[in-house]
CSV table of C-alpha atoms in Angstrom, one decimal:
chain,number,residue,atom,x,y,z
A,1,MET,CA,44.5,9.4,52.8
A,2,ALA,CA,41.2,10.4,52.7
A,3,ARG,CA,41.4,12.5,50.1
A,4,ASN,CA,42.7,9.4,47.9
A,5,ARG,CA,40.2,7.3,48.7
A,6,LYS,CA,37.3,10.4,47.6
A,7,ARG,CA,39.6,10.8,43.9
A,8,LEU,CA,39.0,6.6,43.9
A,9,LEU,CA,35.7,6.5,43.9
A,10,ALA,CA,35.3,9.4,41.2
A,11,TRP,CA,37.4,7.7,39.1
A,12,ALA,CA,35.4,4.7,39.8
A,13,ALA,CA,31.9,6.7,38.8
A,14,ALA,CA,33.0,8.3,35.7
A,15,GLY,CA,34.4,5.0,34.5
A,16,LEU,CA,30.5,3.2,35.1
A,17,VAL,CA,29.1,6.3,33.6
A,18,LEU,CA,31.5,5.7,30.6
A,19,ILE,CA,30.8,1.4,30.3
A,20,ALA,CA,26.8,2.3,30.1
A,21,ALA,CA,27.6,5.2,27.2
A,22,LEU,CA,28.9,2.7,25.6
A,23,VAL,CA,26.3,0.2,25.7
A,24,ILE,CA,23.9,2.7,24.8
A,25,TYR,CA,25.8,3.3,21.9
A,26,GLN,CA,26.4,0.1,20.5
A,27,ALA,CA,22.5,-0.8,21.2
A,28,GLU,CA,22.0,1.9,19.3
A,29,ARG,CA,23.9,2.1,16.3
A,30,THR,CA,23.4,-2.4,16.2
A,31,GLY,CA,19.5,-1.8,15.9
A,32,THR,CA,19.1,-3.4,19.1
A,33,THR,CA,16.5,-1.1,20.5
A,34,ASP,CA,13.4,-1.0,19.8
A,35,THR,CA,11.7,2.2,18.9
A,36,GLY,CA,8.1,1.0,18.7
A,37,SER,CA,6.9,1.5,15.1
A,38,CYS,CA,8.1,0.9,11.7
A,39,PRO,CA,11.6,2.6,10.5
A,40,ASP,CA,11.7,4.7,8.1
A,41,ALA,CA,13.4,3.0,5.8
A,42,ALA,CA,11.1,0.3,6.0
A,43,LEU,CA,12.7,-2.8,5.9
A,44,VAL,CA,10.5,-4.5,8.3
A,45,CYS,CA,7.2,-3.5,9.4
A,46,PRO,CA,4.4,-3.6,11.5
A,47,GLY,CA,3.0,-7.4,11.3
A,48,GLY,CA,6.6,-8.8,10.6
A,49,HIS,CA,6.9,-8.9,6.8
A,50,PRO,CA,9.3,-8.0,5.3
A,51,ALA,CA,9.5,-5.5,2.0
A,52,PRO,CA,9.6,-6.7,-1.4
A,53,GLU,CA,12.6,-6.1,-3.1
A,54,PRO,CA,12.6,-3.2,-3.7
A,55,GLU,CA,12.3,-1.9,-7.5
A,56,PRO,CA,15.1,-0.7,-9.7
A,57,THR,CA,13.7,2.6,-10.2
A,58,THR,CA,13.5,2.4,-6.1
A,59,SER,CA,15.9,4.5,-4.2
A,60,ALA,CA,16.6,5.5,-0.4
A,61,GLU,CA,14.0,7.2,1.5
A,62,PRO,CA,14.6,10.6,1.1
A,63,SER,CA,15.0,12.8,4.5
A,64,ALA,CA,12.7,15.0,5.3
A,65,SER,CA,15.1,17.3,5.9
A,66,ASP,CA,14.9,17.8,2.0
A,67,SER,CA,11.3,19.0,1.8
A,68,PRO,CA,8.8,21.2,2.5
A,69,SER,CA,8.0,18.8,5.4
A,70,PRO,CA,6.4,20.5,9.3
A,71,SER,CA,7.9,23.0,11.6
A,72,ALA,CA,10.4,21.9,13.5
A,73,GLY,CA,7.8,22.3,16.7
A,74,SER,CA,5.4,19.5,15.0
A,75,PRO,CA,3.9,17.0,17.2
A,76,SER,CA,6.3,14.0,17.7
A,77,PRO,CA,5.1,10.6,16.7
A,78,SER,CA,2.4,9.0,17.9
A,79,THR,CA,2.9,6.0,20.3
A,80,SER,CA,-0.5,3.7,19.1
A,81,PRO,CA,0.6,-0.3,19.6
A,82,SER,CA,1.3,-2.2,15.8
A,83,PRO,CA,0.0,-5.6,15.5
A,84,SER,CA,2.5,-8.1,17.2
A,85,ALA,CA,4.4,-9.9,14.5
A,86,THR,CA,3.7,-13.5,17.0
A,87,PRO,CA,2.2,-15.3,13.8
A,88,SER,CA,-1.9,-16.1,14.2
A,89,PRO,CA,-3.6,-19.8,13.8
A,90,GLY,CA,-3.2,-20.2,10.2
A,91,SER,CA,-0.2,-18.1,9.5
A,92,SER,CA,3.1,-19.4,8.1
A,93,GLY,CA,4.3,-16.6,10.6
A,94,SER,CA,5.8,-15.2,6.9
A,95,GLY,CA,2.4,-13.3,6.6
A,96,SER,CA,0.6,-14.8,5.1
A,97,PRO,CA,-1.5,-17.8,5.9
A,98,ALA,CA,0.1,-21.5,6.0
A,99,PRO,CA,-1.2,-23.2,2.0
A,100,GLY,CA,-4.2,-24.8,3.1
A,101,SER,CA,-5.2,-23.5,5.9
A,102,ALA,CA,-8.8,-21.3,7.0
A,103,CYS,CA,-8.4,-17.7,7.3
A,104,SER,CA,-11.0,-15.6,9.8
A,105,SER,CA,-10.7,-12.3,8.4
A,106,PRO,CA,-7.0,-10.5,6.9
A,107,GLY,CA,-5.4,-9.7,10.1
A,108,ALA,CA,-6.0,-12.0,11.8
A,109,CYS,CA,-4.4,-14.3,9.2
A,110,GLY,CA,-0.6,-11.8,8.9
A,111,PHE,CA,-2.6,-9.3,5.7
A,112,PRO,CA,-3.0,-6.2,5.7
A,113,ASP,CA,-5.1,-3.5,8.1
A,114,ALA,CA,-6.4,-0.5,9.7
A,115,ARG,CA,-3.2,-1.4,12.1
A,116,SER,CA,0.1,-1.3,10.2
A,117,THR,CA,-1.1,1.1,7.2
A,118,GLY,CA,-1.4,4.9,7.0
A,119,PRO,CA,0.8,7.7,8.6
A,120,ARG,CA,3.7,6.2,11.9
A,121,ILE,CA,3.1,10.0,12.6
A,122,ALA,CA,1.2,12.5,13.9
A,123,LEU,CA,0.2,15.1,11.6
A,124,GLU,CA,-0.2,18.4,10.8
A,125,ARG,CA,-3.2,19.7,8.5
A,126,HIS,CA,-2.9,21.8,5.2
A,127,ASP,CA,-5.4,23.0,3.2
A,128,THR,CA,-4.1,22.6,-0.3
A,129,GLY,CA,-7.1,22.3,-2.4
A,130,ASN,CA,-5.9,21.0,-6.1
A,131,MET,CA,-2.9,21.4,-5.7
A,132,SER,CA,0.3,20.9,-8.7
A,133,VAL,CA,4.0,19.5,-7.4
A,134,LYS,CA,6.3,20.8,-9.7
A,135,THR,CA,9.9,20.1,-7.8
A,136,ASP,CA,11.9,17.1,-8.4
A,137,GLY,CA,12.4,15.2,-5.3
A,138,MET,CA,10.1,16.6,-3.5
A,139,VAL,CA,8.8,14.9,-0.1
A,140,ILE,CA,5.4,15.9,1.9
A,141,LYS,CA,5.7,14.7,4.8
A,142,GLY,CA,3.9,14.1,8.0
A,143,TRP,CA,0.9,16.5,5.9
A,144,ASP,CA,-2.8,16.1,6.4
A,145,ILE,CA,-3.8,17.1,3.1
A,146,HIS,CA,-7.6,18.5,2.7
A,147,GLY,CA,-7.4,19.0,-1.4
A,148,SER,CA,-5.3,16.5,-3.9
A,149,LEU,CA,-1.5,16.1,-5.5
A,150,ASP,CA,-1.3,16.7,-9.6
A,151,VAL,CA,2.2,15.6,-9.7
A,152,TYR,CA,4.5,16.8,-12.8
A,153,ALA,CA,7.9,16.2,-11.7
A,154,ASP,CA,10.4,12.7,-10.7
A,155,ASN,CA,10.9,11.3,-7.7
A,156,VAL,CA,8.5,14.1,-6.3
A,157,THR,CA,8.2,11.5,-2.4
A,158,VAL,CA,4.9,11.0,-0.3
A,159,ILE,CA,5.3,9.4,3.5
A,160,ASP,CA,3.3,9.9,6.5
A,161,SER,CA,0.7,12.2,5.7
A,162,ARG,CA,-3.0,11.9,5.4
A,163,ILE,CA,-5.0,13.0,2.3
A,164,THR,CA,-8.8,13.6,2.3
A,165,SER,CA,-10.0,14.1,-1.5
A,166,ALA,CA,-12.5,15.9,-3.1
A,167,ASN,CA,-10.7,15.9,-7.0
A,168,TRP,CA,-11.4,12.6,-8.5
A,169,TRP,CA,-7.9,11.6,-6.8
A,170,GLY,CA,-5.7,11.4,-3.8
A,171,ILE,CA,-2.2,11.0,-6.8
A,172,ASN,CA,-2.0,11.7,-10.4
A,173,LEU,CA,1.6,11.6,-12.2
A,174,ARG,CA,1.5,13.5,-14.7
A,175,PRO,CA,2.7,11.1,-18.2
A,176,GLY,CA,6.3,12.1,-18.8
A,177,PHE,CA,7.4,12.0,-15.1
A,178,LYS,CA,8.4,9.2,-13.2
A,179,GLY,CA,9.3,8.1,-9.9
A,180,LEU,CA,6.5,8.8,-7.4
A,181,ARG,CA,7.2,6.9,-3.9
A,182,VAL,CA,3.6,7.1,-2.0
A,183,LEU,CA,4.4,5.1,1.6
A,184,HIS,CA,1.8,4.9,5.0
A,185,THR,CA,-0.1,7.5,4.1
A,186,THR,CA,-4.2,7.4,3.7
A,187,ILE,CA,-5.5,8.2,1.0
A,188,THR,CA,-9.8,8.9,0.5
A,189,ALA,CA,-12.7,10.6,-0.9
A,190,VAL,CA,-16.1,12.6,-0.3
A,191,PRO,CA,-18.1,10.2,-2.2
A,192,GLY,CA,-19.3,11.6,-5.4
A,193,LYS,CA,-17.7,15.6,-5.6
A,194,GLY,CA,-15.2,15.7,-8.7
A,195,PRO,CA,-15.7,15.9,-12.6
A,196,ASP,CA,-19.2,14.0,-13.2
A,197,ASN,CA,-19.8,13.4,-9.7
A,198,GLY,CA,-17.0,12.1,-9.4
A,199,GLY,CA,-17.1,10.3,-12.4
A,200,VAL,CA,-13.9,7.1,-12.7
A,201,ASP,CA,-12.1,8.4,-9.9
A,202,TYR,CA,-8.9,6.8,-8.7
A,203,ALA,CA,-7.3,7.5,-5.2
A,204,VAL,CA,-3.2,6.6,-7.0
A,205,SER,CA,-2.9,7.1,-10.4
A,206,ASN,CA,-0.7,5.8,-13.1
A,207,MET,CA,-0.2,8.4,-16.1
A,208,GLY,CA,4.2,8.1,-16.0
A,209,GLU,CA,6.9,7.0,-17.9
A,210,SER,CA,8.0,4.2,-15.0
A,211,SER,CA,7.0,2.5,-12.3
A,212,VAL,CA,5.2,3.5,-9.1
A,213,GLU,CA,5.7,2.7,-5.5
A,214,VAL,CA,2.6,2.9,-3.1
A,215,GLY,CA,3.1,0.9,0.6
A,216,TRP,CA,1.8,0.8,3.1
A,217,CYS,CA,-1.7,2.0,2.9
A,218,ASP,CA,-5.2,3.1,4.2
A,219,VAL,CA,-7.8,3.8,1.0
A,220,SER,CA,-10.6,3.6,0.6
A,221,VAL,CA,-13.6,5.7,-0.9
A,222,PHE,CA,-12.2,5.7,-4.2
A,223,GLY,CA,-13.7,3.4,-6.5
A,224,ASN,CA,-11.0,3.0,-8.8
A,225,ALA,CA,-8.5,3.2,-5.9
A,226,LEU,CA,-5.1,2.2,-7.2
A,227,SER,CA,-5.0,1.8,-11.3
A,228,MET,CA,-1.2,1.9,-13.1
A,229,GLY,CA,-0.5,-0.3,-16.0
A,230,GLN,CA,3.0,-0.3,-14.1
A,231,GLY,CA,4.5,-0.2,-10.5
A,232,ASN,CA,4.8,-1.7,-7.1
A,233,LEU,CA,1.3,-2.6,-4.8
A,234,HIS,CA,2.7,-4.0,-1.7
A,235,ASP,CA,1.9,-4.7,2.3
A,236,ASN,CA,-2.0,-2.0,0.8
A,237,TYR,CA,-5.4,-2.3,3.1
A,238,VAL,CA,-7.8,-1.0,0.5
A,239,HIS,CA,-11.6,-0.8,1.4
A,240,ASP,CA,-14.8,1.2,1.7
A,241,ILE,CA,-15.3,1.4,-1.6
A,242,ALA,CA,-18.0,3.8,-2.4
A,243,ALA,CA,-20.7,2.9,-4.7
A,244,PHE,CA,-22.6,6.2,-6.3
A,245,ARG,CA,-23.6,7.3,-10.3
A,246,ASN,CA,-22.2,10.0,-13.0
A,247,GLN,CA,-23.8,12.4,-13.7
A,248,GLY,CA,-26.0,10.6,-16.6
A,249,GLY,CA,-26.8,8.6,-14.3
A,250,GLU,CA,-24.5,5.5,-14.7
A,251,TRP,CA,-23.3,3.3,-11.4
A,252,GLN,CA,-19.5,3.7,-10.5
A,253,HIS,CA,-17.2,0.6,-11.9
A,254,THR,CA,-15.6,0.0,-8.8
A,255,ASP,CA,-12.1,-1.9,-7.9
A,256,ALA,CA,-9.7,-2.0,-5.2
A,257,VAL,CA,-6.8,-2.3,-7.5
A,258,ILE,CA,-7.2,-1.9,-11.7
A,259,SER,CA,-5.0,-2.3,-14.6
A,260,GLY,CA,-6.2,-1.5,-18.5
A,261,GLY,CA,-3.5,-3.2,-20.2
A,262,GLY,CA,-1.1,-2.5,-22.9
A,263,ASN,CA,2.0,-1.7,-20.2
A,264,LYS,CA,5.4,-1.4,-21.1
A,265,GLY,CA,6.5,-2.9,-17.3
A,266,ARG,CA,5.7,-4.9,-14.9
A,267,LEU,CA,2.9,-4.3,-13.0
A,268,THR,CA,4.5,-6.4,-9.0
A,269,VAL,CA,0.7,-6.7,-6.7
A,270,ARG,CA,2.3,-8.6,-3.5
A,271,HIS,CA,0.8,-8.8,-0.1
A,272,ASN,CA,-2.3,-6.7,-0.1
A,273,THR,CA,-5.6,-6.4,2.0
A,274,LEU,CA,-8.2,-5.7,-1.3
A,275,LEU,CA,-11.8,-5.8,-0.7
A,276,ASN,CA,-14.8,-4.7,-2.7
A,277,SER,CA,-17.6,-4.5,-0.7
A,278,VAL,CA,-20.0,-2.9,-3.6
A,279,ALA,CA,-22.4,-4.7,-4.7
A,280,VAL,CA,-22.4,-6.3,-8.2
A,281,ASP,CA,-26.2,-3.3,-9.1
A,282,ARG,CA,-24.8,-1.1,-7.8
A,283,GLY,CA,-20.9,-1.4,-10.1
A,284,ALA,CA,-18.7,-4.0,-8.8
A,285,SER,CA,-16.4,-5.3,-11.2
A,286,ALA,CA,-13.1,-7.0,-9.8
A,287,ALA,CA,-11.0,-6.6,-6.4
A,288,LEU,CA,-8.3,-7.9,-8.4
A,289,GLY,CA,-8.8,-6.3,-12.3
A,290,LEU,CA,-6.6,-7.0,-15.4
A,291,PHE,CA,-8.4,-5.9,-18.3
A,292,ALA,CA,-7.2,-5.5,-22.0
A,293,ASP,CA,-9.3,-2.1,-22.2
A,294,THR,CA,-6.4,-0.1,-23.8
A,295,GLY,CA,-3.9,-3.2,-25.4
A,296,SER,CA,-2.4,-7.2,-23.8
A,297,VAL,CA,-1.8,-7.6,-20.4
A,298,SER,CA,1.2,-8.8,-20.0
A,299,SER,CA,4.2,-8.6,-17.0
A,300,VAL,CA,2.0,-8.9,-13.4
A,301,THR,CA,3.3,-10.9,-10.4
A,302,VAL,CA,-0.1,-10.5,-7.9
A,303,ASP,CA,0.9,-13.2,-5.0
A,304,SER,CA,0.4,-13.2,-1.2
A,305,ASN,CA,-2.8,-10.5,-1.0
A,306,TRP,CA,-6.0,-11.2,0.3
A,307,LEU,CA,-9.1,-10.9,-2.2
A,308,ALA,CA,-13.0,-10.2,-1.8
A,309,GLY,CA,-16.0,-8.8,-3.4
A,310,GLY,CA,-16.6,-7.4,-6.8
A,311,ALA,CA,-18.2,-9.7,-9.9
A,312,TYR,CA,-15.3,-12.0,-9.7
A,313,ALA,CA,-12.5,-11.1,-7.2
A,314,PHE,CA,-10.2,-11.3,-9.8
A,315,TYR,CA,-10.5,-10.8,-13.4
A,316,GLY,CA,-7.0,-12.0,-15.2
A,317,GLY,CA,-6.8,-10.3,-18.3
A,318,GLY,CA,-8.7,-12.7,-21.3
A,319,PRO,CA,-7.7,-14.5,-23.8
A,320,GLY,CA,-3.9,-12.4,-24.8
A,321,ALA,CA,-2.8,-12.3,-22.0
A,322,THR,CA,0.9,-13.5,-20.7
A,323,GLY,CA,4.0,-13.4,-18.5
A,324,ILE,CA,1.0,-13.5,-15.4
A,325,GLU,CA,2.2,-15.2,-12.0
A,326,VAL,CA,-1.1,-15.5,-10.0
A,327,THR,CA,0.4,-17.3,-6.5
A,328,ASN,CA,-0.4,-18.0,-3.4
A,329,ASN,CA,-3.4,-15.8,-2.6
A,330,VAL,CA,-6.3,-16.4,-1.0
A,331,PHE,CA,-10.1,-15.6,-2.6
A,332,SER,CA,-12.1,-14.8,1.0
A,333,THR,CA,-15.6,-16.2,1.2
A,334,GLN,CA,-16.6,-13.1,3.8
A,335,TYR,CA,-19.1,-11.0,1.0
A,336,HIS,CA,-19.9,-13.8,-1.0
A,337,PRO,CA,-19.0,-17.7,-1.0
A,338,GLY,CA,-17.7,-17.3,-4.5
A,339,SER,CA,-15.5,-14.4,-3.2
A,340,GLY,CA,-16.7,-12.2,-5.7
A,341,THR,CA,-20.6,-12.4,-6.5
A,342,TYR,CA,-20.1,-15.4,-9.4
A,343,GLY,CA,-16.7,-16.0,-8.3
A,344,PRO,CA,-13.7,-16.4,-7.3
A,345,VAL,CA,-11.6,-15.7,-11.0
A,346,ALA,CA,-12.6,-15.1,-14.6
A,347,ALA,CA,-10.6,-14.6,-17.9
A,348,TRP,CA,-7.5,-16.4,-16.9
A,349,ASN,CA,-5.6,-17.2,-19.8
A,350,SER,CA,-4.0,-20.9,-18.7
A,351,GLY,CA,-2.6,-21.2,-22.4
A,352,GLY,CA,-0.9,-18.2,-22.2
A,353,ALA,CA,2.9,-17.5,-23.3
A,354,GLY,CA,4.9,-17.7,-19.3
A,355,ASN,CA,1.5,-17.8,-17.0
A,356,VAL,CA,1.5,-19.3,-14.0
A,357,TRP,CA,-1.8,-20.7,-11.3
A,358,ARG,CA,0.2,-21.9,-7.9
A,359,GLY,CA,-1.0,-22.2,-4.6
A,360,ASN,CA,-4.4,-19.7,-4.8
A,361,ARG,CA,-7.2,-21.0,-2.0
A,362,MET,CA,-10.0,-19.8,-0.7
A,363,SER,CA,-10.2,-18.2,3.0
A,364,ASP,CA,-11.4,-21.9,4.2
A,365,GLY,CA,-8.6,-23.3,2.7
A,366,ARG,CA,-10.2,-25.4,-0.8
A,367,PRO,CA,-8.0,-24.4,-4.1
A,368,VAL,CA,-9.2,-22.4,-5.9
A,369,VAL,CA,-9.0,-23.6,-9.6
A,370,PRO,CA,-9.9,-21.6,-12.7
A,371,GLU,CA,-12.3,-22.7,-15.0
A,372,PRO,CA,-11.5,-23.2,-18.7
A,373,SER,CA,-10.5,-20.3,-21.1
A,374,PRO,CA,-13.9,-20.6,-23.9
């Protein structure tokens, strides 16, 4: 009898263990467990802001096993806290402030800052120098790069890394190549380094044949931080742009995002914090500049960004600009009462086909209405 009782107790204990295992498996399978960090697929990231709809060329996130990534013994993911998804005062709860409300700072109002951008894991140092990437599909993950990346390959991904460049770019996609993605990465530079004391320098430059995705990145120092005619720029924090002179003694022009026009694809700039604190007499141009330097500007979406600084915070593409949609942006007064030195917006073509200006406001809640084009 005693033997049967012991046998029943053993079977009961085994049953409880099995039930517990099934509960844990179900929680993991349905995604209800809390990992404390943004998932690799980046469908929802710190601050509770959903990722934008993917561009047609954007593929699913590659596995680190396909890349020259750190060894299996590299440090485990960091445990630094991510910002709360709880809406702040003045926030609509969707990552942008409620229409007409005041905003005190980017992070307080649901916009990207240092807490919601950059790598999510511990890094391994790589002194690459000026490295050429020539392997299609290469994934660089978990690298602390001292150098720059010159990309001569398709579908390269840089994720959860840091780049400290002494070149005139951090990452440059060369003509004839496509599919570059830069996610959850810090990109910074040594001011004035590279040819011509840095010359016209770029954190990420797209010279390629397709859209480039840059998301959840912390970008600083570079004078023209994100430079491209087509791309998907979302959830980035661009700040502390450095003013410096080239070898001719001219001040470097500075823009957090710059496009020179003549683009063939769409440029989407959504839910970024774009700051340009450089003084206008030291080269400040814009927080977001759409310029017709190499052709007319067309097919640009500028939605739900925090913009501050520059001569004007936003340049709208000029008389020939078409298909420019500027919606729900906050023009911050943190550097100048008018957001930019001279005001929030210039060169806006209100009569251009497909141009839309809607829901844009100052950080104190006042609506921003562009002046009529000359």
